[in-house]
Amino acid sequence: MRTLRPVKVQGSTLKTCSFGKSVERVRVFLDTGGRPLNAEVQLWQGPDNAPQKIKVYLEDGMKRPFSTVIDTPGSGNAIAIRNTAPMEFPLNAYVDANNGGPGPARALGANTKPRTVQGGAVFTTPFAPN
C-alpha cells in the first residue's frame, strides 16, 4: 500500500476521492510520522444518503497505522478523509481501488456464525496476534 503516492491531509482539513461504479471496494491506509492520528473516514453513497463514518484515534500513526477495506456498491461513491487533529498533526492518506477476490466481508461471513447484536449492546471477539 505504501507504494502509492500519499496525499498529505493537514490538521483540520478534508480530502475527498471519488470513483466510478466499477470499483467494488476501496482500501484506505492512514499513517503519520510517529505522531498521534485523529481522523474520520467517510463513505458517501449518492447525493441523498447519510455518510457511513469510521472514527480513528491512534497514539502513534507510524508504529500502528490504520488500514481498512470498505465495500462500495453502486455508483456515485466518494471517500472523504477528515483530519480532526490540530494543524500541527498532518497525516498521510493512501486510497486504492481493491477489486480482487471475494472481499473481506464475504470471507469473514463465510467463516463465522451470524449473530444479532441489539442497539446499545457491545460484542467483542478475540483475534489471534499473527
PDB file of C-alpha atoms in Angstrom:
ATOM      1  CA  MET A   1       0.000   0.000   0.000  1.00  0.00           C
ATOM      2  CA  ARG A   2       2.856   2.365   0.723  1.00  0.00           C
ATOM      3  CA  THR A   3       3.959   2.079  -2.907  1.00  0.00           C
ATOM      4  CA  LEU A   4       1.170   4.551  -3.780  1.00  0.00           C
ATOM      5  CA  ARG A   5       1.860   8.247  -3.544  1.00  0.00           C
ATOM      6  CA  PRO A   6       0.338   9.527  -0.300  1.00  0.00           C
ATOM      7  CA  VAL A   7      -1.921  12.531  -0.029  1.00  0.00           C
ATOM      8  CA  LYS A   8      -0.974  14.760   2.890  1.00  0.00           C
ATOM      9  CA  VAL A   9      -4.027  15.816   4.907  1.00  0.00           C
ATOM     10  CA  GLN A  10      -3.178  18.759   7.149  1.00  0.00           C
ATOM     11  CA  GLY A  11      -4.859  19.118  10.531  1.00  0.00           C
ATOM     12  CA  SER A  12      -8.475  20.340  10.495  1.00  0.00           C
ATOM     13  CA  THR A  13      -8.838  19.747   6.741  1.00  0.00           C
ATOM     14  CA  LEU A  14     -10.754  17.401   4.439  1.00  0.00           C
ATOM     15  CA  LYS A  15      -9.671  15.493   1.314  1.00  0.00           C
ATOM     16  CA  THR A  16     -12.074  13.574  -0.922  1.00  0.00           C
ATOM     17  CA  CYS A  17     -11.686  10.887  -3.554  1.00  0.00           C
ATOM     18  CA  SER A  18     -14.494   9.832  -5.887  1.00  0.00           C
ATOM     19  CA  PHE A  19     -14.513   6.803  -8.177  1.00  0.00           C
ATOM     20  CA  GLY A  20     -16.639   5.027 -10.776  1.00  0.00           C
ATOM     21  CA  LYS A  21     -19.206   2.297 -10.297  1.00  0.00           C
ATOM     22  CA  SER A  22     -16.778  -0.390 -11.479  1.00  0.00           C
ATOM     23  CA  VAL A  23     -14.899  -0.092  -8.160  1.00  0.00           C
ATOM     24  CA  GLU A  24     -16.370  -2.669  -5.764  1.00  0.00           C
ATOM     25  CA  ARG A  25     -14.306  -1.722  -2.718  1.00  0.00           C
ATOM     26  CA  VAL A  26     -11.535   0.636  -1.697  1.00  0.00           C
ATOM     27  CA  ARG A  27      -8.621   0.238   0.671  1.00  0.00           C
ATOM     28  CA  VAL A  28      -7.827   3.189   2.925  1.00  0.00           C
ATOM     29  CA  PHE A  29      -4.493   3.398   4.735  1.00  0.00           C
ATOM     30  CA  LEU A  30      -3.611   6.227   7.142  1.00  0.00           C
ATOM     31  CA  ASP A  31      -0.293   6.878   8.866  1.00  0.00           C
ATOM     32  CA  THR A  32       1.771   9.655  10.406  1.00  0.00           C
ATOM     33  CA  GLY A  33       5.439  10.251  11.075  1.00  0.00           C
ATOM     34  CA  GLY A  34       5.170   8.915  14.628  1.00  0.00           C
ATOM     35  CA  ARG A  35       2.661  11.463  15.873  1.00  0.00           C
ATOM     36  CA  PRO A  36      -0.937  10.931  17.006  1.00  0.00           C
ATOM     37  CA  LEU A  37      -3.535  10.278  14.314  1.00  0.00           C
ATOM     38  CA  ASN A  38      -7.061  11.581  14.834  1.00  0.00           C
ATOM     39  CA  ALA A  39      -9.281  11.273  11.766  1.00  0.00           C
ATOM     40  CA  GLU A  40     -12.674  10.426  10.354  1.00  0.00           C
ATOM     41  CA  VAL A  41     -13.112   8.287   7.216  1.00  0.00           C
ATOM     42  CA  GLN A  42     -16.486   8.705   5.492  1.00  0.00           C
ATOM     43  CA  LEU A  43     -18.170   6.802   2.673  1.00  0.00           C
ATOM     44  CA  TRP A  44     -20.636   8.944   0.735  1.00  0.00           C
ATOM     45  CA  GLN A  45     -23.015   6.930  -1.468  1.00  0.00           C
ATOM     46  CA  GLY A  46     -25.096   9.094  -3.771  1.00  0.00           C
ATOM     47  CA  PRO A  47     -26.420  12.584  -3.108  1.00  0.00           C
ATOM     48  CA  ASP A  48     -29.279  11.675  -0.740  1.00  0.00           C
ATOM     49  CA  ASN A  49     -27.649   9.202   1.655  1.00  0.00           C
ATOM     50  CA  ALA A  50     -26.104   9.955   5.032  1.00  0.00           C
ATOM     51  CA  PRO A  51     -22.402   9.032   5.097  1.00  0.00           C
ATOM     52  CA  GLN A  52     -21.042   5.967   6.852  1.00  0.00           C
ATOM     53  CA  LYS A  53     -18.323   7.100   9.264  1.00  0.00           C
ATOM     54  CA  ILE A  54     -15.303   5.500  10.882  1.00  0.00           C
ATOM     55  CA  LYS A  55     -13.597   7.492  13.629  1.00  0.00           C
ATOM     56  CA  VAL A  56      -9.913   6.713  14.127  1.00  0.00           C
ATOM     57  CA  TYR A  57      -7.607   7.628  17.011  1.00  0.00           C
ATOM     58  CA  LEU A  58      -4.054   6.283  17.337  1.00  0.00           C
ATOM     59  CA  GLU A  59      -1.282   7.384  19.681  1.00  0.00           C
ATOM     60  CA  ASP A  60       1.439   6.645  17.112  1.00  0.00           C
ATOM     61  CA  GLY A  61       0.441   6.528  13.446  1.00  0.00           C
ATOM     62  CA  MET A  62       3.811   5.133  12.358  1.00  0.00           C
ATOM     63  CA  LYS A  63       4.000   2.169  14.757  1.00  0.00           C
ATOM     64  CA  ARG A  64       0.322   1.351  14.357  1.00  0.00           C
ATOM     65  CA  PRO A  65      -1.071   2.709  11.078  1.00  0.00           C
ATOM     66  CA  PHE A  66      -4.781   2.393  10.275  1.00  0.00           C
ATOM     67  CA  SER A  67      -5.939   0.215   7.380  1.00  0.00           C
ATOM     68  CA  THR A  68      -9.439  -0.756   6.281  1.00  0.00           C
ATOM     69  CA  VAL A  69     -11.288  -2.071   3.243  1.00  0.00           C
ATOM     70  CA  ILE A  70     -14.694  -0.508   2.539  1.00  0.00           C
ATOM     71  CA  ASP A  71     -17.240  -2.082   0.182  1.00  0.00           C
ATOM     72  CA  THR A  72     -18.634   0.496  -2.261  1.00  0.00           C
ATOM     73  CA  PRO A  73     -21.602  -0.989  -4.119  1.00  0.00           C
ATOM     74  CA  GLY A  74     -23.373   1.052  -6.786  1.00  0.00           C
ATOM     75  CA  SER A  75     -22.337   4.359  -8.285  1.00  0.00           C
ATOM     76  CA  GLY A  76     -21.794   7.899  -7.071  1.00  0.00           C
ATOM     77  CA  ASN A  77     -19.432   6.872  -4.254  1.00  0.00           C
ATOM     78  CA  ALA A  78     -16.786   9.030  -2.642  1.00  0.00           C
ATOM     79  CA  ILE A  79     -14.377   8.591   0.257  1.00  0.00           C
ATOM     80  CA  ALA A  80     -13.768  11.619   2.483  1.00  0.00           C
ATOM     81  CA  ILE A  81     -10.860  11.726   4.927  1.00  0.00           C
ATOM     82  CA  ARG A  82     -11.115  14.432   7.572  1.00  0.00           C
ATOM     83  CA  ASN A  83      -8.106  15.080   9.789  1.00  0.00           C
ATOM     84  CA  THR A  84      -9.720  16.151  13.079  1.00  0.00           C
ATOM     85  CA  ALA A  85      -6.360  16.779  14.760  1.00  0.00           C
ATOM     86  CA  PRO A  86      -4.862  20.276  15.086  1.00  0.00           C
ATOM     87  CA  MET A  87      -2.804  21.785  12.268  1.00  0.00           C
ATOM     88  CA  GLU A  88       0.442  20.512  13.852  1.00  0.00           C
ATOM     89  CA  PHE A  89      -0.532  16.856  13.240  1.00  0.00           C
ATOM     90  CA  PRO A  90      -0.797  16.106   9.485  1.00  0.00           C
ATOM     91  CA  LEU A  91      -1.454  12.571   8.254  1.00  0.00           C
ATOM     92  CA  ASN A  92      -0.706  10.631   5.086  1.00  0.00           C
ATOM     93  CA  ALA A  93      -3.674   9.051   3.312  1.00  0.00           C
ATOM     94  CA  TYR A  94      -3.488   6.279   0.726  1.00  0.00           C
ATOM     95  CA  VAL A  95      -6.695   5.292  -1.128  1.00  0.00           C
ATOM     96  CA  ASP A  96      -6.674   2.477  -3.667  1.00  0.00           C
ATOM     97  CA  ALA A  97      -9.309   0.505  -5.602  1.00  0.00           C
ATOM     98  CA  ASN A  98      -9.331  -3.091  -4.365  1.00  0.00           C
ATOM     99  CA  ASN A  99     -11.354  -5.297  -6.736  1.00  0.00           C
ATOM    100  CA  GLY A 100      -9.524  -8.606  -6.301  1.00  0.00           C
ATOM    101  CA  GLY A 101     -11.072 -11.602  -4.534  1.00  0.00           C
ATOM    102  CA  PRO A 102     -14.375 -12.002  -2.713  1.00  0.00           C
ATOM    103  CA  GLY A 103     -13.739  -9.175  -0.250  1.00  0.00           C
ATOM    104  CA  PRO A 104     -13.155  -9.287   3.492  1.00  0.00           C
ATOM    105  CA  ALA A 105     -16.836  -9.047   4.471  1.00  0.00           C
ATOM    106  CA  ARG A 106     -17.769 -12.141   2.455  1.00  0.00           C
ATOM    107  CA  ALA A 107     -14.695 -14.039   3.628  1.00  0.00           C
ATOM    108  CA  LEU A 108     -15.496 -13.250   7.266  1.00  0.00           C
ATOM    109  CA  GLY A 109     -19.174 -14.127   6.788  1.00  0.00           C
ATOM    110  CA  ALA A 110     -18.292 -17.481   5.235  1.00  0.00           C
ATOM    111  CA  ASN A 111     -16.188 -18.441   8.265  1.00  0.00           C
ATOM    112  CA  THR A 112     -18.390 -17.255  11.129  1.00  0.00           C
ATOM    113  CA  LYS A 113     -21.832 -17.921  12.538  1.00  0.00           C
ATOM    114  CA  PRO A 114     -24.244 -14.946  12.254  1.00  0.00           C
ATOM    115  CA  ARG A 115     -25.012 -13.114  15.495  1.00  0.00           C
ATOM    116  CA  THR A 116     -27.569 -10.403  16.253  1.00  0.00           C
ATOM    117  CA  VAL A 117     -26.288  -7.524  18.373  1.00  0.00           C
ATOM    118  CA  GLN A 118     -29.074  -5.278  19.679  1.00  0.00           C
ATOM    119  CA  GLY A 119     -28.721  -1.486  19.700  1.00  0.00           C
ATOM    120  CA  GLY A 120     -26.525  -0.210  22.522  1.00  0.00           C
ATOM    121  CA  ALA A 121     -25.018  -3.655  23.134  1.00  0.00           C
ATOM    122  CA  VAL A 122     -21.337  -4.469  22.766  1.00  0.00           C
ATOM    123  CA  PHE A 123     -19.954  -7.694  21.326  1.00  0.00           C
ATOM    124  CA  THR A 124     -16.234  -8.390  21.272  1.00  0.00           C
ATOM    125  CA  THR A 125     -14.281 -11.241  19.775  1.00  0.00           C
ATOM    126  CA  PRO A 126     -10.607 -12.120  20.205  1.00  0.00           C
ATOM    127  CA  PHE A 127      -8.213 -12.179  17.262  1.00  0.00           C
ATOM    128  CA  ALA A 128      -5.001 -14.163  17.106  1.00  0.00           C
ATOM    129  CA  PRO A 129      -1.891 -11.936  17.284  1.00  0.00           C
ATOM    130  CA  ASN A 130      -0.450 -13.221  13.996  1.00  0.00           C
TER     131      ASN A 130
END
